[in-house]
Amino acid sequence: MLVRGGGDDSGLMAEMNVTPLVDVMLVLLIVFMVTAPLLIPQSLGVNLPKTESIQSPVEKDLTKLIIKADGTLELDGKAINDQALKSALVSKANEPKFQLQVDADENLKYSRLAQVIAMAQGAGVTKLALVTVAKNK
């Protein structure tokens, strides 16, 4: 039995009890350690299908937009500026089978390509394809 001597020692404790804090932190650590592997898609064990690239059927009513290396535009073989392109896309965007194929030069700055794609989306184009050339095997 602990006997305290005289004096007034009944004041508040100046130290904080950290044991509950450590308990909570350990529980959180364990929860994160258990759930972290589930967040990585490869750890889910899903076998994705492997396919060969195929030539998609080309429809006759596709609109082709060519963006040259210097940023100039051609719509279906005719030179066009940004304002005329936007108005042409607004008029064609409501057609159900309309698809815009963008054929951009390899040396084109990305900022110009992003600008043209944003212009097409602003005009209401919902089907947009970027044309690429397949490498020979």
PDB file of C-alpha atoms in Angstrom:
ATOM      1  CA  MET A   1       0.000   0.000   0.000  1.00  0.00           C
ATOM      2  CA  LEU A   2       1.336   3.358  -0.994  1.00  0.00           C
ATOM      3  CA  VAL A   3       1.158   6.040   1.589  1.00  0.00           C
ATOM      4  CA  ARG A   4       1.683   9.611   0.564  1.00  0.00           C
ATOM      5  CA  GLY A   5       3.250  12.015   2.821  1.00  0.00           C
ATOM      6  CA  GLY A   6       1.994  15.420   3.704  1.00  0.00           C
ATOM      7  CA  GLY A   7       1.516  18.107   1.139  1.00  0.00           C
ATOM      8  CA  ASP A   8      -1.001  18.619  -1.557  1.00  0.00           C
ATOM      9  CA  ASP A   9      -0.128  16.159  -4.367  1.00  0.00           C
ATOM     10  CA  SER A  10      -3.695  15.843  -5.665  1.00  0.00           C
ATOM     11  CA  GLY A  11      -3.021  18.102  -8.696  1.00  0.00           C
ATOM     12  CA  LEU A  12      -3.657  17.102 -12.294  1.00  0.00           C
ATOM     13  CA  MET A  13      -1.247  14.863 -14.134  1.00  0.00           C
ATOM     14  CA  ALA A  14       0.966  16.806 -16.521  1.00  0.00           C
ATOM     15  CA  GLU A  15       1.668  13.769 -18.715  1.00  0.00           C
ATOM     16  CA  MET A  16      -0.588  12.430 -21.459  1.00  0.00           C
ATOM     17  CA  ASN A  17      -1.414   8.737 -21.563  1.00  0.00           C
ATOM     18  CA  VAL A  18      -0.296   7.607 -25.054  1.00  0.00           C
ATOM     19  CA  THR A  19      -1.282   3.959 -24.742  1.00  0.00           C
ATOM     20  CA  PRO A  20      -4.763   4.387 -26.351  1.00  0.00           C
ATOM     21  CA  LEU A  21      -3.184   6.432 -29.149  1.00  0.00           C
ATOM     22  CA  VAL A  22      -0.642   3.694 -29.865  1.00  0.00           C
ATOM     23  CA  ASP A  23      -3.406   1.079 -29.850  1.00  0.00           C
ATOM     24  CA  VAL A  24      -5.460   2.985 -32.413  1.00  0.00           C
ATOM     25  CA  MET A  25      -2.419   3.587 -34.638  1.00  0.00           C
ATOM     26  CA  LEU A  26      -1.497  -0.110 -34.580  1.00  0.00           C
ATOM     27  CA  VAL A  27      -5.026  -1.097 -35.575  1.00  0.00           C
ATOM     28  CA  LEU A  28      -4.940   1.407 -38.479  1.00  0.00           C
ATOM     29  CA  LEU A  29      -1.551   0.121 -39.573  1.00  0.00           C
ATOM     30  CA  ILE A  30      -2.829  -3.450 -39.645  1.00  0.00           C
ATOM     31  CA  VAL A  31      -5.933  -2.420 -41.606  1.00  0.00           C
ATOM     32  CA  PHE A  32      -3.813  -0.621 -44.224  1.00  0.00           C
ATOM     33  CA  MET A  33      -1.386  -3.523 -44.460  1.00  0.00           C
ATOM     34  CA  VAL A  34      -4.248  -5.927 -45.140  1.00  0.00           C
ATOM     35  CA  THR A  35      -6.094  -3.740 -47.660  1.00  0.00           C
ATOM     36  CA  ALA A  36      -3.106  -2.307 -49.589  1.00  0.00           C
ATOM     37  CA  PRO A  37      -2.494  -5.430 -51.736  1.00  0.00           C
ATOM     38  CA  LEU A  38      -6.144  -5.392 -52.792  1.00  0.00           C
ATOM     39  CA  LEU A  39      -5.757  -1.925 -54.299  1.00  0.00           C
ATOM     40  CA  ILE A  40      -3.211  -3.057 -56.895  1.00  0.00           C
ATOM     41  CA  PRO A  41      -5.078  -4.358 -59.993  1.00  0.00           C
ATOM     42  CA  GLN A  42      -2.449  -6.993 -60.799  1.00  0.00           C
ATOM     43  CA  SER A  43      -2.992  -8.679 -57.455  1.00  0.00           C
ATOM     44  CA  LEU A  44      -6.644  -9.389 -58.217  1.00  0.00           C
ATOM     45  CA  GLY A  45      -5.732 -12.351 -60.426  1.00  0.00           C
ATOM     46  CA  VAL A  46      -7.692 -11.236 -63.482  1.00  0.00           C
ATOM     47  CA  ASN A  47      -6.457 -12.723 -66.736  1.00  0.00           C
ATOM     48  CA  LEU A  48      -7.048 -10.177 -69.466  1.00  0.00           C
ATOM     49  CA  PRO A  49      -7.719 -11.427 -73.008  1.00  0.00           C
ATOM     50  CA  LYS A  50      -4.944 -11.170 -75.562  1.00  0.00           C
ATOM     51  CA  THR A  51      -5.956 -10.143 -79.066  1.00  0.00           C
ATOM     52  CA  GLU A  52      -4.357  -9.252 -82.342  1.00  0.00           C
ATOM     53  CA  SER A  53      -5.011  -5.845 -83.818  1.00  0.00           C
ATOM     54  CA  ILE A  54      -7.543  -5.966 -86.609  1.00  0.00           C
ATOM     55  CA  GLN A  55      -8.563  -3.580 -89.306  1.00  0.00           C
ATOM     56  CA  SER A  56     -11.820  -1.927 -88.322  1.00  0.00           C
ATOM     57  CA  PRO A  57     -14.441  -1.678 -91.040  1.00  0.00           C
ATOM     58  CA  VAL A  58     -14.248   1.725 -92.713  1.00  0.00           C
ATOM     59  CA  GLU A  59     -17.536   3.461 -93.273  1.00  0.00           C
ATOM     60  CA  LYS A  60     -18.040   5.804 -96.206  1.00  0.00           C
ATOM     61  CA  ASP A  61     -19.285   8.815 -94.191  1.00  0.00           C
ATOM     62  CA  LEU A  62     -16.195   9.343 -92.020  1.00  0.00           C
ATOM     63  CA  THR A  63     -14.744  12.826 -91.899  1.00  0.00           C
ATOM     64  CA  LYS A  64     -10.966  12.994 -91.950  1.00  0.00           C
ATOM     65  CA  LEU A  65      -9.105  15.892 -90.354  1.00  0.00           C
ATOM     66  CA  ILE A  66      -5.401  16.166 -91.139  1.00  0.00           C
ATOM     67  CA  ILE A  67      -3.174  18.281 -88.916  1.00  0.00           C
ATOM     68  CA  LYS A  68       0.185  18.955 -90.550  1.00  0.00           C
ATOM     69  CA  ALA A  69       3.474  19.464 -88.700  1.00  0.00           C
ATOM     70  CA  ASP A  70       3.154  23.257 -88.909  1.00  0.00           C
ATOM     71  CA  GLY A  71      -0.356  23.146 -87.368  1.00  0.00           C
ATOM     72  CA  THR A  72      -2.378  23.814 -90.528  1.00  0.00           C
ATOM     73  CA  LEU A  73      -5.620  21.897 -90.949  1.00  0.00           C
ATOM     74  CA  GLU A  74      -7.230  20.010 -93.825  1.00  0.00           C
ATOM     75  CA  LEU A  75     -10.787  18.739 -93.564  1.00  0.00           C
ATOM     76  CA  ASP A  76     -11.573  16.066 -96.179  1.00  0.00           C
ATOM     77  CA  GLY A  77      -8.650  17.226 -98.335  1.00  0.00           C
ATOM     78  CA  LYS A  78      -9.459  20.957 -98.245  1.00  0.00           C
ATOM     79  CA  ALA A  79      -7.482  23.544 -96.287  1.00  0.00           C
ATOM     80  CA  ILE A  80      -9.508  25.073 -93.447  1.00  0.00           C
ATOM     81  CA  ASN A  81      -8.920  27.500 -90.564  1.00  0.00           C
ATOM     82  CA  ASP A  82      -9.979  27.096 -86.945  1.00  0.00           C
ATOM     83  CA  GLN A  83     -13.229  29.092 -87.156  1.00  0.00           C
ATOM     84  CA  ALA A  84     -14.424  27.333 -90.308  1.00  0.00           C
ATOM     85  CA  LEU A  85     -13.529  23.963 -88.761  1.00  0.00           C
ATOM     86  CA  LYS A  86     -15.571  24.696 -85.671  1.00  0.00           C
ATOM     87  CA  SER A  87     -18.637  25.706 -87.685  1.00  0.00           C
ATOM     88  CA  ALA A  88     -18.283  22.655 -89.946  1.00  0.00           C
ATOM     89  CA  LEU A  89     -18.051  20.345 -86.936  1.00  0.00           C
ATOM     90  CA  VAL A  90     -21.077  21.953 -85.256  1.00  0.00           C
ATOM     91  CA  SER A  91     -23.171  21.289 -88.362  1.00  0.00           C
ATOM     92  CA  LYS A  92     -22.010  17.661 -88.701  1.00  0.00           C
ATOM     93  CA  ALA A  93     -21.913  16.688 -84.984  1.00  0.00           C
ATOM     94  CA  ASN A  94     -25.656  15.990 -84.801  1.00  0.00           C
ATOM     95  CA  GLU A  95     -25.532  13.290 -87.489  1.00  0.00           C
ATOM     96  CA  PRO A  96     -25.834   9.834 -85.859  1.00  0.00           C
ATOM     97  CA  LYS A  97     -23.047   8.149 -87.892  1.00  0.00           C
ATOM     98  CA  PHE A  98     -20.628  11.082 -87.803  1.00  0.00           C
ATOM     99  CA  GLN A  99     -17.122  10.226 -86.693  1.00  0.00           C
ATOM    100  CA  LEU A 100     -14.130  12.531 -86.904  1.00  0.00           C
ATOM    101  CA  GLN A 101     -10.829  10.855 -87.718  1.00  0.00           C
ATOM    102  CA  VAL A 102      -7.831  12.955 -86.727  1.00  0.00           C
ATOM    103  CA  ASP A 103      -4.615  12.227 -88.602  1.00  0.00           C
ATOM    104  CA  ALA A 104      -1.874  14.275 -86.919  1.00  0.00           C
ATOM    105  CA  ASP A 105       1.711  14.543 -88.079  1.00  0.00           C
ATOM    106  CA  GLU A 106       4.276  12.835 -85.872  1.00  0.00           C
ATOM    107  CA  ASN A 107       6.226  16.088 -85.437  1.00  0.00           C
ATOM    108  CA  LEU A 108       3.186  18.157 -84.454  1.00  0.00           C
ATOM    109  CA  LYS A 109       3.327  19.846 -81.060  1.00  0.00           C
ATOM    110  CA  TYR A 110       1.007  18.224 -78.564  1.00  0.00           C
ATOM    111  CA  SER A 111      -0.469  21.584 -77.575  1.00  0.00           C
ATOM    112  CA  ARG A 112      -1.863  22.074 -81.090  1.00  0.00           C
ATOM    113  CA  LEU A 113      -3.371  18.578 -81.125  1.00  0.00           C
ATOM    114  CA  ALA A 114      -4.972  19.151 -77.723  1.00  0.00           C
ATOM    115  CA  GLN A 115      -6.319  22.488 -78.946  1.00  0.00           C
ATOM    116  CA  VAL A 116      -7.971  20.881 -82.011  1.00  0.00           C
ATOM    117  CA  ILE A 117      -9.430  18.012 -79.951  1.00  0.00           C
ATOM    118  CA  ALA A 118     -10.857  20.495 -77.421  1.00  0.00           C
ATOM    119  CA  MET A 119     -12.342  22.486 -80.308  1.00  0.00           C
ATOM    120  CA  ALA A 120     -14.007  19.329 -81.656  1.00  0.00           C
ATOM    121  CA  GLN A 121     -15.401  18.416 -78.256  1.00  0.00           C
ATOM    122  CA  GLY A 122     -16.698  21.963 -77.832  1.00  0.00           C
ATOM    123  CA  ALA A 123     -18.470  21.641 -81.180  1.00  0.00           C
ATOM    124  CA  GLY A 124     -20.302  18.558 -79.908  1.00  0.00           C
ATOM    125  CA  VAL A 125     -18.268  15.780 -81.537  1.00  0.00           C
ATOM    126  CA  THR A 126     -18.708  12.606 -79.491  1.00  0.00           C
ATOM    127  CA  LYS A 127     -16.993  10.089 -81.792  1.00  0.00           C
ATOM    128  CA  LEU A 128     -13.365  10.965 -82.383  1.00  0.00           C
ATOM    129  CA  ALA A 129     -10.612   8.609 -83.548  1.00  0.00           C
ATOM    130  CA  LEU A 130      -6.883   9.209 -83.704  1.00  0.00           C
ATOM    131  CA  VAL A 131      -5.432   7.548 -86.814  1.00  0.00           C
ATOM    132  CA  THR A 132      -2.181   5.641 -86.416  1.00  0.00           C
ATOM    133  CA  VAL A 133      -0.049   3.503 -88.686  1.00  0.00           C
ATOM    134  CA  ALA A 134       0.649  -0.046 -87.554  1.00  0.00           C
ATOM    135  CA  LYS A 135       4.311  -1.025 -87.405  1.00  0.00           C
ATOM    136  CA  ASN A 136       5.382  -3.897 -89.620  1.00  0.00           C
ATOM    137  CA  LYS A 137       6.275  -7.029 -87.673  1.00  0.00           C
TER     138      LYS A 137
END
